[in-house]
């Protein structure tokens, strides 16, 4: 019985992982198409993730007006790094 239980759980986990990955990937693929239309060039998923990262970094650098200075500095460094990575990937 224990072997059957472990086989069943092992079979169901990849299905759940695949479904979760597909659920996350679908909106990113839609963003990829959107960014490709806006930039008038074909982007891959890695470039899309880099653009999303840059947007998140920008949000964390600009929006928290009352956050401590060191957190804002870290967010600015994150934003600078994200922009440089995007620039390198989009050449």
mmCIF file of C-alpha atoms in Angstrom:
data_model
loop_
_atom_site.group_PDB
_atom_site.id
_atom_site.type_symbol
_atom_site.label_atom_id
_atom_site.label_comp_id
_atom_site.label_asym_id
_atom_site.label_seq_id
_atom_site.Cartn_x
_atom_site.Cartn_y
_atom_site.Cartn_z
ATOM 1 C CA UNK A 1 0.000 0.000 0.000
ATOM 2 C CA UNK A 2 2.753 2.484 0.799
ATOM 3 C CA UNK A 3 4.351 1.977 -2.595
ATOM 4 C CA UNK A 4 1.018 2.655 -4.288
ATOM 5 C CA UNK A 5 0.536 5.799 -2.208
ATOM 6 C CA UNK A 6 3.984 7.147 -3.102
ATOM 7 C CA UNK A 7 3.478 6.322 -6.780
ATOM 8 C CA UNK A 8 0.154 8.153 -6.804
ATOM 9 C CA UNK A 9 1.589 11.223 -5.062
ATOM 10 C CA UNK A 10 4.582 11.280 -7.396
ATOM 11 C CA UNK A 11 2.280 11.110 -10.409
ATOM 12 C CA UNK A 12 0.029 13.899 -9.189
ATOM 13 C CA UNK A 13 2.820 16.323 -8.242
ATOM 14 C CA UNK A 14 4.215 16.822 -11.752
ATOM 15 C CA UNK A 15 0.713 17.487 -13.028
ATOM 16 C CA UNK A 16 0.217 20.152 -10.357
ATOM 17 C CA UNK A 17 3.643 21.661 -11.051
ATOM 18 C CA UNK A 18 2.981 21.690 -14.779
ATOM 19 C CA UNK A 19 -0.411 23.308 -14.269
ATOM 20 C CA UNK A 20 1.061 25.944 -11.940
ATOM 21 C CA UNK A 21 3.887 26.673 -14.379
ATOM 22 C CA UNK A 22 1.386 27.015 -17.206
ATOM 23 C CA UNK A 23 -0.767 29.359 -15.109
ATOM 24 C CA UNK A 24 2.249 31.593 -14.428
ATOM 25 C CA UNK A 25 3.608 31.390 -17.941
ATOM 26 C CA UNK A 26 0.386 32.387 -19.735
ATOM 27 C CA UNK A 27 0.255 36.008 -18.459
ATOM 28 C CA UNK A 28 3.992 36.376 -19.080
ATOM 29 C CA UNK A 29 3.528 35.202 -22.660
ATOM 30 C CA UNK A 30 0.753 37.768 -23.073
ATOM 31 C CA UNK A 31 3.102 40.460 -21.743
ATOM 32 C CA UNK A 32 5.768 39.203 -24.110
ATOM 33 C CA UNK A 33 3.441 39.743 -27.065
ATOM 34 C CA UNK A 34 2.475 43.178 -25.735
ATOM 35 C CA UNK A 35 6.090 44.260 -25.248
ATOM 36 C CA UNK A 36 6.941 42.910 -28.701
ATOM 37 C CA UNK A 37 4.186 45.051 -30.215
ATOM 38 C CA UNK A 38 5.220 48.152 -28.288
ATOM 39 C CA UNK A 39 8.935 47.794 -29.022
ATOM 40 C CA UNK A 40 8.257 46.657 -32.619
ATOM 41 C CA UNK A 41 10.638 43.723 -32.271
ATOM 42 C CA UNK A 42 10.299 40.121 -31.212
ATOM 43 C CA UNK A 43 11.099 39.466 -27.547
ATOM 44 C CA UNK A 44 11.674 36.158 -25.825
ATOM 45 C CA UNK A 45 10.510 35.200 -22.330
ATOM 46 C CA UNK A 46 13.874 36.017 -20.717
ATOM 47 C CA UNK A 47 13.770 39.568 -22.075
ATOM 48 C CA UNK A 48 10.184 39.893 -20.853
ATOM 49 C CA UNK A 49 11.165 38.774 -17.354
ATOM 50 C CA UNK A 50 13.988 41.345 -17.391
ATOM 51 C CA UNK A 51 11.522 44.077 -18.322
ATOM 52 C CA UNK A 52 9.156 42.972 -15.546
ATOM 53 C CA UNK A 53 12.076 43.018 -13.116
ATOM 54 C CA UNK A 54 12.974 46.570 -14.178
ATOM 55 C CA UNK A 55 9.387 47.712 -13.707
ATOM 56 C CA UNK A 56 9.225 46.187 -10.235
ATOM 57 C CA UNK A 57 12.542 47.772 -9.305
ATOM 58 C CA UNK A 58 11.306 51.148 -10.527
ATOM 59 C CA UNK A 59 8.132 50.781 -8.464
ATOM 60 C CA UNK A 60 10.086 49.958 -5.311
ATOM 61 C CA UNK A 61 12.523 52.813 -5.954
ATOM 62 C CA UNK A 62 9.906 55.524 -6.575
ATOM 63 C CA UNK A 63 6.709 54.718 -4.688
ATOM 64 C CA UNK A 64 7.703 54.149 -1.020
ATOM 65 C CA UNK A 65 7.997 57.789 0.017
ATOM 66 C CA UNK A 66 8.238 57.100 3.743
ATOM 67 C CA UNK A 67 10.630 54.153 3.657
ATOM 68 C CA UNK A 68 14.089 54.370 5.243
ATOM 69 C CA UNK A 69 16.845 55.839 3.142
ATOM 70 C CA UNK A 70 18.891 52.635 2.971
ATOM 71 C CA UNK A 71 15.907 50.723 1.538
ATOM 72 C CA UNK A 72 15.360 53.382 -1.104
ATOM 73 C CA UNK A 73 19.075 53.292 -1.934
ATOM 74 C CA UNK A 74 18.918 49.497 -2.281
ATOM 75 C CA UNK A 75 15.869 49.827 -4.549
ATOM 76 C CA UNK A 76 17.694 52.412 -6.683
ATOM 77 C CA UNK A 77 20.684 50.082 -7.011
ATOM 78 C CA UNK A 78 18.314 47.247 -7.935
ATOM 79 C CA UNK A 79 16.679 49.494 -10.546
ATOM 80 C CA UNK A 80 20.033 50.512 -12.033
ATOM 81 C CA UNK A 81 21.138 46.879 -12.216
ATOM 82 C CA UNK A 82 17.816 45.836 -13.809
ATOM 83 C CA UNK A 83 18.022 48.566 -16.442
ATOM 84 C CA UNK A 84 21.598 47.616 -17.320
ATOM 85 C CA UNK A 85 20.595 43.949 -17.671
ATOM 86 C CA UNK A 86 17.669 44.953 -19.919
ATOM 87 C CA UNK A 87 19.911 47.129 -22.021
ATOM 88 C CA UNK A 88 22.373 44.276 -22.447
ATOM 89 C CA UNK A 89 19.663 41.749 -23.316
ATOM 90 C CA UNK A 90 17.829 44.005 -25.778
ATOM 91 C CA UNK A 91 20.867 44.919 -27.922
#
